[in-house]
CSV table of C-alpha atoms and ligand atoms in Angstrom, one decimal:
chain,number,residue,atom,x,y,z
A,1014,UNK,CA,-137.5,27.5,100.7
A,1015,UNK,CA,-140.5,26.3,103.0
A,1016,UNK,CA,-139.6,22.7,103.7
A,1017,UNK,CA,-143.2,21.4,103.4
A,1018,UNK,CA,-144.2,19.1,101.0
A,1019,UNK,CA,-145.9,16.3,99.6
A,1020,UNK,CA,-144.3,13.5,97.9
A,1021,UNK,CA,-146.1,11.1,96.1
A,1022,UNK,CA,-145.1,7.5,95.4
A,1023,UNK,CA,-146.3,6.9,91.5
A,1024,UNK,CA,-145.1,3.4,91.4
A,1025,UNK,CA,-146.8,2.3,95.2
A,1026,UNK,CA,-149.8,3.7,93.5
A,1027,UNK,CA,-149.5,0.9,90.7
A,1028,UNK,CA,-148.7,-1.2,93.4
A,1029,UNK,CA,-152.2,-0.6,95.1
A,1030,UNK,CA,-154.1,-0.8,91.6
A,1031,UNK,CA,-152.6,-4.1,90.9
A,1032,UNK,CA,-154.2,-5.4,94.5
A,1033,UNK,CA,-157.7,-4.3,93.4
A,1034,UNK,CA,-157.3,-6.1,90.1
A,1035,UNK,CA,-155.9,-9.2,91.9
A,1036,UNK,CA,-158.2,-9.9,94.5
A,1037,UNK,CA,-161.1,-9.3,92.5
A,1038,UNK,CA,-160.1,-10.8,89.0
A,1039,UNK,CA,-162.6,-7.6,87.8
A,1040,UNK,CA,-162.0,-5.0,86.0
A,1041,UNK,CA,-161.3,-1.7,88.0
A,1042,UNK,CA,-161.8,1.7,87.1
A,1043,UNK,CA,-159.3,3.9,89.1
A,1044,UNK,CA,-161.3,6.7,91.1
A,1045,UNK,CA,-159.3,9.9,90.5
A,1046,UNK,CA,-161.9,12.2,91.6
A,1047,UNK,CA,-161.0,15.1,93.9
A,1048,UNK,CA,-158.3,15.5,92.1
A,1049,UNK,CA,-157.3,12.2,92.5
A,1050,UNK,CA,-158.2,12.6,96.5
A,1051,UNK,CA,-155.1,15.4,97.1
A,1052,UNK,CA,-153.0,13.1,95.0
A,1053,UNK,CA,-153.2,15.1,91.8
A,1054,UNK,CA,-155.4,13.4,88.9
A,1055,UNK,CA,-153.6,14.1,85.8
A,1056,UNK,CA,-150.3,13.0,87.3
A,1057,UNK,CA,-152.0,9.3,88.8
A,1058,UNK,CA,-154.1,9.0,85.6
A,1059,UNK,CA,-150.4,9.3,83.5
A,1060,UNK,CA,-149.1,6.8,86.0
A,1061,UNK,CA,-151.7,4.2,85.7
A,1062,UNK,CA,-153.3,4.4,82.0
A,1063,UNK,CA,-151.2,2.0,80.6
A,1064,UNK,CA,-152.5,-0.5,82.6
A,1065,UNK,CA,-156.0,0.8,84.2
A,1066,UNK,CA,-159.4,-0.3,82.3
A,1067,UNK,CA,-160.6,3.4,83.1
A,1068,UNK,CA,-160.8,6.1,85.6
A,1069,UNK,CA,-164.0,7.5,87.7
A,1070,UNK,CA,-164.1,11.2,88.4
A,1071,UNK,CA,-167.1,13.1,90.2
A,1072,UNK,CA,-167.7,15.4,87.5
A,1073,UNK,CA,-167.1,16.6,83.8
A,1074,UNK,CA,-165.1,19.6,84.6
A,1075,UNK,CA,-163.0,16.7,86.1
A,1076,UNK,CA,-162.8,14.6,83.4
A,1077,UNK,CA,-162.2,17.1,80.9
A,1078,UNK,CA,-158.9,18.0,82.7
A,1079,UNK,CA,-158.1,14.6,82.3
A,1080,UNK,CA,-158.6,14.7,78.2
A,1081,UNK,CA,-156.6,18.1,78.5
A,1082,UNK,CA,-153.2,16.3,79.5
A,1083,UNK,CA,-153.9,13.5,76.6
A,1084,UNK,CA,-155.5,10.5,78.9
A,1085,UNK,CA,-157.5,8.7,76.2
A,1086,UNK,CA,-158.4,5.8,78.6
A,1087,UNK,CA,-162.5,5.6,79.4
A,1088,UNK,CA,-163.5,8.2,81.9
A,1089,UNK,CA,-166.9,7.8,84.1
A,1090,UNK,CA,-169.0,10.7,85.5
A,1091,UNK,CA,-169.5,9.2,88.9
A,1092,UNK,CA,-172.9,11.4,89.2
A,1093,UNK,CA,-173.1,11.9,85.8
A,1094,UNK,CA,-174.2,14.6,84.3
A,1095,UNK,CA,-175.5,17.9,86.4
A,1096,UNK,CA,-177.2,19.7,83.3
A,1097,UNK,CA,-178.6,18.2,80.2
A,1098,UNK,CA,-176.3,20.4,78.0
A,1099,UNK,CA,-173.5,18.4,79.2
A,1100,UNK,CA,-174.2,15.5,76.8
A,1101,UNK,CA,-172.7,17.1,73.8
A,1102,UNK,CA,-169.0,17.1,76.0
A,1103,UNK,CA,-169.9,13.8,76.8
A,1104,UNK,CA,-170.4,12.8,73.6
A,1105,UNK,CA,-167.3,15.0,72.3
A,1106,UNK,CA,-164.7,12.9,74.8
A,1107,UNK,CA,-166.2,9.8,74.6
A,1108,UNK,CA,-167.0,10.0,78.1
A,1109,UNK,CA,-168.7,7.0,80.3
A,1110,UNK,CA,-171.8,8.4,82.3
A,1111,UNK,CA,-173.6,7.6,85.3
A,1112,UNK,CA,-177.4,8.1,85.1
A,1113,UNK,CA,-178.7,8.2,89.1
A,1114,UNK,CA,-182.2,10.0,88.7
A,1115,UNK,CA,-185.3,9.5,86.4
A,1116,UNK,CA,-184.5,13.4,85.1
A,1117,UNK,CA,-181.0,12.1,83.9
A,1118,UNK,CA,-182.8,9.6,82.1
A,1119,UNK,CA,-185.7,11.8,80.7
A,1120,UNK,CA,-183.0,14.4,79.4
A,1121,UNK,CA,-181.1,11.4,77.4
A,1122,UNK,CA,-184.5,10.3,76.0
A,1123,UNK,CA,-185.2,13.9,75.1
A,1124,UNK,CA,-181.3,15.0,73.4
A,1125,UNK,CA,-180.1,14.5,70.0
A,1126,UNK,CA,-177.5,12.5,70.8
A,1127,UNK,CA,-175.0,12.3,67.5
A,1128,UNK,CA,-173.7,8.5,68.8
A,1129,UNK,CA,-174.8,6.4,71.6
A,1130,UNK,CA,-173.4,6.8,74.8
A,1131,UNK,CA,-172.8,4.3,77.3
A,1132,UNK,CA,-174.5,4.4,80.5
A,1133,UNK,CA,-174.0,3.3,84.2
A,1134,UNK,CA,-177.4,3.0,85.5
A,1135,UNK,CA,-177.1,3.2,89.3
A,1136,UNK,CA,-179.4,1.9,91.9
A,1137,UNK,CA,-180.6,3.0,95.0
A,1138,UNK,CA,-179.7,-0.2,97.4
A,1139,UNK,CA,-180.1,1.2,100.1
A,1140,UNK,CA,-177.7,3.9,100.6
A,1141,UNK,CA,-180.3,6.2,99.5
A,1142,UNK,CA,-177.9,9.3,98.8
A,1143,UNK,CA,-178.2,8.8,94.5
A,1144,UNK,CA,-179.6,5.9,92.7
A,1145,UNK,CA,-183.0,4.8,91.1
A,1146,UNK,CA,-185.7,3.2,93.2
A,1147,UNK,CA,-185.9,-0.7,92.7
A,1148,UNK,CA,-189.3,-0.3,91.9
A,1149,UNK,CA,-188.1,2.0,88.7
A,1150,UNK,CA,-185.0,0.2,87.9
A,1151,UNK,CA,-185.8,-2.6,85.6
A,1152,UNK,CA,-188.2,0.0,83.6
A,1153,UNK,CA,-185.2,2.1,83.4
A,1154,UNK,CA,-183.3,-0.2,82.1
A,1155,UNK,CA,-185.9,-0.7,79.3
A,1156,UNK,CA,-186.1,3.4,78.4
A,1157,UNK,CA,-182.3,3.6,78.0
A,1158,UNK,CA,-182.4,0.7,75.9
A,1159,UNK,CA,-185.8,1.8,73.7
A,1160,UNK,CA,-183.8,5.4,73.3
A,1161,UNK,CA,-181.5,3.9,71.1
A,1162,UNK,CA,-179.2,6.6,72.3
A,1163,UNK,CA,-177.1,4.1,74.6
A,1164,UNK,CA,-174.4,1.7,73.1
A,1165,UNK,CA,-173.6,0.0,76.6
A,1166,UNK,CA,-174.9,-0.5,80.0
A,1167,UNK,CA,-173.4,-1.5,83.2
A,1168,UNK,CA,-175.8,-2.1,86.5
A,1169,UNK,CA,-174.1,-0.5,89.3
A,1170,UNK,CA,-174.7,0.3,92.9
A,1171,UNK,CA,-172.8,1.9,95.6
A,1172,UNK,CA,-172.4,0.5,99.4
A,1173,UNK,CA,-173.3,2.3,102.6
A,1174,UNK,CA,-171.1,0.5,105.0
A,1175,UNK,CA,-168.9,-1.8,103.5
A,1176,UNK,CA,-165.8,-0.5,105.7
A,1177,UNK,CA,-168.1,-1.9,109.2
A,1178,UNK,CA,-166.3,-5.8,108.2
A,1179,UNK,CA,-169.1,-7.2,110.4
A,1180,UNK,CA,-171.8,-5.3,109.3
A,1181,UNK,CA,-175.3,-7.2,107.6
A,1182,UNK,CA,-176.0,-3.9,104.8
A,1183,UNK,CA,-173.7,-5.1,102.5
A,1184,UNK,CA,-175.4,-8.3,101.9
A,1185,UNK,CA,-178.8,-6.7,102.7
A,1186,UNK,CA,-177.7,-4.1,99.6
A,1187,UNK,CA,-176.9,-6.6,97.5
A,1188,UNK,CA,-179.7,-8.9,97.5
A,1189,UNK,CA,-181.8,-5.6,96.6
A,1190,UNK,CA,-179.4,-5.3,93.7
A,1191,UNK,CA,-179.8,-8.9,92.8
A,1192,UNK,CA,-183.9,-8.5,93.0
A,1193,UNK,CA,-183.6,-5.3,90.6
A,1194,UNK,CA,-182.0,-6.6,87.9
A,1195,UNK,CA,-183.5,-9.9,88.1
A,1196,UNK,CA,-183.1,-11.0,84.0
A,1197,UNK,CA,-181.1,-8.2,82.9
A,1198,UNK,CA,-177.9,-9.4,80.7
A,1199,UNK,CA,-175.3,-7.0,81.4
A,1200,UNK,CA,-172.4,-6.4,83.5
A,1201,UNK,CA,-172.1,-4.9,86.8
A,1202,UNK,CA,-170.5,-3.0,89.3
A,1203,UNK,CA,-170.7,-2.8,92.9
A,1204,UNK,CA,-167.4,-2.7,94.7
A,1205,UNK,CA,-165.4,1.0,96.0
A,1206,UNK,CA,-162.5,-0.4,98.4
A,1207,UNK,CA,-163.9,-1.7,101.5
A,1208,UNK,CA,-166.1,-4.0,99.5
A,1209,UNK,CA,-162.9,-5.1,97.1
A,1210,UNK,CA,-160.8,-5.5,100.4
A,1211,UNK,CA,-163.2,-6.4,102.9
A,1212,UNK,CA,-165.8,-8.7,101.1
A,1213,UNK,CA,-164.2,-11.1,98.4
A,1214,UNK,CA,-167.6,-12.7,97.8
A,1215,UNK,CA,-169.5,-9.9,96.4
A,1216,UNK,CA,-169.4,-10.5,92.8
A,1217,UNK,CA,-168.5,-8.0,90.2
A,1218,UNK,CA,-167.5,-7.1,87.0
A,1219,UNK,CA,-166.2,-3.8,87.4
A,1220,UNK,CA,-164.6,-2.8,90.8
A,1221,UNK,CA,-164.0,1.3,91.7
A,1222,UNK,CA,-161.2,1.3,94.0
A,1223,UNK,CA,-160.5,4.8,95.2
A,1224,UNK,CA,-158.8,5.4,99.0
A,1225,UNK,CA,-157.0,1.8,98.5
A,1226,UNK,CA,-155.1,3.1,95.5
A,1227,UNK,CA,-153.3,5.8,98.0
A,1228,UNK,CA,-152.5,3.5,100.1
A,1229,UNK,CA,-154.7,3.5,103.1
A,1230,UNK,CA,-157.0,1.6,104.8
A,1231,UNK,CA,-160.8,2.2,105.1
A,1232,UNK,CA,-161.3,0.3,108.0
A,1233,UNK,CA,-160.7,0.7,111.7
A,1234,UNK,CA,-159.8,-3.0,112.6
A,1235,UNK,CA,-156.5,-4.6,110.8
A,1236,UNK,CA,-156.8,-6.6,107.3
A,1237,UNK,CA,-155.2,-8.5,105.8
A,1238,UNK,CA,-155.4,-7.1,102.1
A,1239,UNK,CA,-155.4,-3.7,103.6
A,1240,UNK,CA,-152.1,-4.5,105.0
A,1241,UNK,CA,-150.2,-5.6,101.6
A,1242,UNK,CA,-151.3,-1.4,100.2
A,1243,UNK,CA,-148.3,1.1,100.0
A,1244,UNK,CA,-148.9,4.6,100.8
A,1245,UNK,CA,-148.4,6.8,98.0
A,1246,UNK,CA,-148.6,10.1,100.0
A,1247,UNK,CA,-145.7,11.4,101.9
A,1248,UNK,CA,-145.8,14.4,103.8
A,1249,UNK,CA,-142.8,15.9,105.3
A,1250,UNK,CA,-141.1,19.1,106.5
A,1251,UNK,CA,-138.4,20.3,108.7
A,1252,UNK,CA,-138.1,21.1,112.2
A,1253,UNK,CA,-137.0,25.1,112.3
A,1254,UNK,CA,-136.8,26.1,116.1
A,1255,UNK,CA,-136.2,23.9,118.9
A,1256,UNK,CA,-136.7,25.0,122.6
A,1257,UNK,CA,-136.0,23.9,126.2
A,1258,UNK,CA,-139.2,24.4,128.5
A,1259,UNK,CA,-138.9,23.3,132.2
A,1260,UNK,CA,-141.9,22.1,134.0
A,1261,UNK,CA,-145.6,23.8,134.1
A,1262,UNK,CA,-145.0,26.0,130.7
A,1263,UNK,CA,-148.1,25.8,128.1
A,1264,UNK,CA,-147.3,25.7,124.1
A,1265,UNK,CA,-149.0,27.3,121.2
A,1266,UNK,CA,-152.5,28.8,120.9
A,1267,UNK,CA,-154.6,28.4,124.2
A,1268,UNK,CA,-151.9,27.1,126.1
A,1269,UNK,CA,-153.6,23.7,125.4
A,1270,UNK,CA,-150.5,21.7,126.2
A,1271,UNK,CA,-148.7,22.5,129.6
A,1272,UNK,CA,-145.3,20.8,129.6
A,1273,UNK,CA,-145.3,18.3,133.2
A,1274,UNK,CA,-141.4,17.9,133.1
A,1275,UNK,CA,-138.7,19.6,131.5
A,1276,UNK,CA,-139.5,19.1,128.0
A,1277,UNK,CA,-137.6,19.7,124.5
A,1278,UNK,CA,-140.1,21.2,121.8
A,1279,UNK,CA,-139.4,21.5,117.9
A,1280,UNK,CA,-141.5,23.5,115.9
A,1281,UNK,CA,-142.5,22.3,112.3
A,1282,UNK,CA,-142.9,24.2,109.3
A,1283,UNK,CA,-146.8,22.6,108.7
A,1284,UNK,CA,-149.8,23.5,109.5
A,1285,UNK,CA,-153.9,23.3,108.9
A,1286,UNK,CA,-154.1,25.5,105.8
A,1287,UNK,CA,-151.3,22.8,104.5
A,1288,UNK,CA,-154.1,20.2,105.1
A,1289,UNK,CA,-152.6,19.1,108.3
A,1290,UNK,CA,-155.7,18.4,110.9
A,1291,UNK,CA,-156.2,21.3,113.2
A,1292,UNK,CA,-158.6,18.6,115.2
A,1293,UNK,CA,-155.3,16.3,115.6
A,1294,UNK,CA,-154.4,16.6,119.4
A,1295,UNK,CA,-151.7,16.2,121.4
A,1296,UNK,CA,-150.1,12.8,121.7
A,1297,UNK,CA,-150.6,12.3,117.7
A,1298,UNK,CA,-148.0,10.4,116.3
A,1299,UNK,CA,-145.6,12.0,114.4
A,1300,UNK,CA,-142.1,11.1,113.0
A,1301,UNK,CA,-138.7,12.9,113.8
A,1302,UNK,CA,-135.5,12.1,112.5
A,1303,UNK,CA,-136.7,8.8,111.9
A,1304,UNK,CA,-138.0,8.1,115.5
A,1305,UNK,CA,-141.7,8.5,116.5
A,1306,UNK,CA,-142.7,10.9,118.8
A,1307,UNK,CA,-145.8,12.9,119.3
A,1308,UNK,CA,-148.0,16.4,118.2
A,1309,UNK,CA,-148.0,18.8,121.2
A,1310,UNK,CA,-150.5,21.4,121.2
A,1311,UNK,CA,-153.1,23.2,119.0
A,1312,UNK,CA,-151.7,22.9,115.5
A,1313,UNK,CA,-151.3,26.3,113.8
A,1314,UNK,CA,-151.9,27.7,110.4
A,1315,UNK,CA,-148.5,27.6,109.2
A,1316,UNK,CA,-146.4,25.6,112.5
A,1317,UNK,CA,-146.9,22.5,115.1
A,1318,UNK,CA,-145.0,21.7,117.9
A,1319,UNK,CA,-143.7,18.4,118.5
A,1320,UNK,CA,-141.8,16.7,121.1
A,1321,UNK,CA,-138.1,16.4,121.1
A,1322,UNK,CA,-137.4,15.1,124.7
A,1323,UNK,CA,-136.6,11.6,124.0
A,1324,UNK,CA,-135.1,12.1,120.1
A,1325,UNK,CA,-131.7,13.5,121.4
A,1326,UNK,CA,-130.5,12.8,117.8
A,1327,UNK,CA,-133.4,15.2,116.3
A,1328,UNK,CA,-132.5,19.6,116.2
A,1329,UNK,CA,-132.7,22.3,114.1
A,1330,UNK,CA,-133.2,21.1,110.1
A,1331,UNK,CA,-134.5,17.5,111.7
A,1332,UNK,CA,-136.7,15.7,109.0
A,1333,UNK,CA,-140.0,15.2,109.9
A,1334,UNK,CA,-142.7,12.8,109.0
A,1335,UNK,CA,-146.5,13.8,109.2
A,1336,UNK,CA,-147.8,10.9,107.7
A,1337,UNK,CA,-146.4,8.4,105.1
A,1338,UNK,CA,-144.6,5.0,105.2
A,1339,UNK,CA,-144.2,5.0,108.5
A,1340,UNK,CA,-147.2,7.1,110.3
A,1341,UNK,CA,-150.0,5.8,108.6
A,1342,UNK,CA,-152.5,9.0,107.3
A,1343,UNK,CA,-155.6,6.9,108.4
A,1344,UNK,CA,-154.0,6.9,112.7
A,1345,UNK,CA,-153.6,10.6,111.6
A,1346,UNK,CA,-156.8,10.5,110.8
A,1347,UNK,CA,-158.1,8.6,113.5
A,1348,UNK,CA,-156.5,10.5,116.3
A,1349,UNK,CA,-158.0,13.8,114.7
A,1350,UNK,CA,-161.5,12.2,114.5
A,1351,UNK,CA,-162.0,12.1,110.7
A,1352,UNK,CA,-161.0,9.8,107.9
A,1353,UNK,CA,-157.9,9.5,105.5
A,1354,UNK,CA,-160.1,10.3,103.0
A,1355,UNK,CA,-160.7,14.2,103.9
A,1356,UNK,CA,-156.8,14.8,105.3
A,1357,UNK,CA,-155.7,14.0,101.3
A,1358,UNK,CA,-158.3,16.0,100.1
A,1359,UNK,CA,-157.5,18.8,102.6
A,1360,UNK,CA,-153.7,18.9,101.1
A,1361,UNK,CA,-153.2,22.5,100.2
A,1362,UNK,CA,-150.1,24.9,99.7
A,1363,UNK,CA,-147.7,22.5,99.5
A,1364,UNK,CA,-145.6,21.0,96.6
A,1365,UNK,CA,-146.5,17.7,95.2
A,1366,UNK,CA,-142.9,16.3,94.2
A,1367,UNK,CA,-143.4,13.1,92.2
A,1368,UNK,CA,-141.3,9.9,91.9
A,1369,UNK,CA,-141.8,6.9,90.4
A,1370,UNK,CA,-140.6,4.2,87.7
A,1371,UNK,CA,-141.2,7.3,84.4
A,1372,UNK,CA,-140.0,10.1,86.2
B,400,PLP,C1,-165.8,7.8,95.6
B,400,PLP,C2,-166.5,6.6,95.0
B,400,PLP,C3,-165.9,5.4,95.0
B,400,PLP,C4,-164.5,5.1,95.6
B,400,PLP,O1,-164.7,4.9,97.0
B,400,PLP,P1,-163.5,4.4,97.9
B,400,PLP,O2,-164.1,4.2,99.2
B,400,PLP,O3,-162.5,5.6,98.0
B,400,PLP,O4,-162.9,3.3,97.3
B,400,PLP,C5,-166.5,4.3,94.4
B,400,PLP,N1,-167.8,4.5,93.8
B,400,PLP,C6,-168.4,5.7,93.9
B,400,PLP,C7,-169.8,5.8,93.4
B,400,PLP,C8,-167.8,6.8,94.5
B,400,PLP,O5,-168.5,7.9,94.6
């Protein structure tokens, strides 16, 4: 059997979820979207229900995957919903809904609802990808109420650069939040991880931690919160070839690595259409047989080289880490020029073996 694969630590991800509540004192809905960011959703959302005030997913064909496997916990549709006949599933599941745009709005006013709904009005503060216009907020607020098709309304807003630590749009966002729902009673909800992590004085009643649940960091610079996460995602194979290459020989595709001493190369069994980065260069860090040593050359569809020359212990059948416990997926990341946040959701092919306190 391929030796590639994915394990994923259930009870680090409680771990991480217990941080968000803890330095926030909020309530947190656990974001589970993207199928639970390469993570799988129904397997996290088992993991944490007992304990998680709800879970945020990006859409209702999301969601209702969740209601398949018997999570009765509150679910939110982070962006709502995407046509108006949607509302009689929402209705159906008892499902928590963002409304983002005057047309969301307009279809509520305009459904037979058979029970109120409740409703996350979202505000543009700034961001300006989704969200109502300050200037319409407040009389949004109003319509939803005057509907009498909502039971429940939380203010939310979402932040635009919360992982930049010394950055002035958080504060700038939120005193447009605070202007917009100026006299409104109800609770609110601003925080996704950087801001729970990063920026302890930002008040909210709801938090929606997603990346700091997995375990890694969303910023660049170290932190001190950020530091206390587990990762939950393992991935690992096996080296299956191993080679002795003197001086001036090039490995893999476009002989973009030339070996400048004698050098000994392994060759994993992982590559891009696993979800590994096909940006990640030489010199990425990698673990072998528990010692850290580096990506050499282009990655491959199915294979990457790494180097062997001064991990005398590693051979044929060595373990090898790609990212986990020990090479953190957001250096991965950072060496490959993107984010932890797309390499989980990259994860393909591979098994996803699970272990944790239930299993
Ligand atoms: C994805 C998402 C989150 C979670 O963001 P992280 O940076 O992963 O914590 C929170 N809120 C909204 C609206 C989102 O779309």
């Amino acid at each position: 059997m391929r030796p590639a694969r994915a394990l994923i630590d259930l009870q680090a991800l409680r771990h991480n979820y217990r941080i968000a509540r803890e330095v926030t004192g909020a309530k947190a809905l656990a974001v589970i979207k993207a199928d639970a960011y390469g993570h799988g959703a129904v397997r996290c959302a088992q993991a944490l229900e007992a304990e998680a005030d709800g879970f945020a997913v990006a859409c209702i064909e999301e969601a209702l995957e969740l209601r398949a496997a018997g999570i009765r916990a509150p679910v939110l549709l982070l962006e709502g919903f995407f046509e108006a006949d949607e509302l009689s599933l929402i209705i159906e599941h008892d499902f928590w809904c963002v409304v983002h745009s005057l047309w969301q709005l307009e279809a509520i006013e305009k459904a037979a609802l058979s029970k109120p709904i409740t409703v996350w009005l979202k505000l543009d503060s700034g961001m300006h990808r989704v969200g109502l216009h300050p200037a319409d907020y407040q009389a949004a607020y109003q319509r939803l109420l005057a509907s009498g098709k909502v039971a429940k309304i939380v203010l939310m807003s979402h932040f635009a650069r919360a992982d930049e630590l010394h950055c002035q749009t958080c504060a700038d966002q939120v005193a447009v939040f605070e202007a917009a729902r100026k006299g409104l009673s109800a609770e609110i909800s601003l925080r996704n991880s950087p801001a729970v992590l990063g920026w302890p004085q930002i008040p909210s009643d709801w938090v929606r931690p997603g990346i700091m649940l997995y375990g890694a960091t969303p910023f660049e610079e170290a932190n001190a919160v950020a530091s206390r996460l587990q990762p939950v995602m393992t991935l690992e194979s096996k080296v299956i070839s191993v080679r002795e290459l003197p001086a001036g020989e090039p490995i893999g595709y476009g002989a973009k690595f030339m070996t400048s001493k004698p050098m000994r190369v392994g060759v994993v069994a992982m590559g891009y259409a696993d979800g590994y980065p096909r940006q990640a260069p030489s010199g990425t860090p990698v673990l072998v047989a528990g010692q850290r040593s580096q990506l050499l050359g282009r990655v491959s569809m199915d294979m990457l080289c790494v180097d062997l020359t001064d991990v005398p212990q590693a051979g044929l059948g060595s373990p090898v880490e790609l990212w986990g416990k020990n090479i953190l997926a957001s250096d991965v990341a950072m060496a490959a020029g993107t984010i932890p946040y797309q390499i989980f959701c990259n994860l393909h092919r591979v098994p996803r073996l699970y272990s944790g306190p239930d299993e």
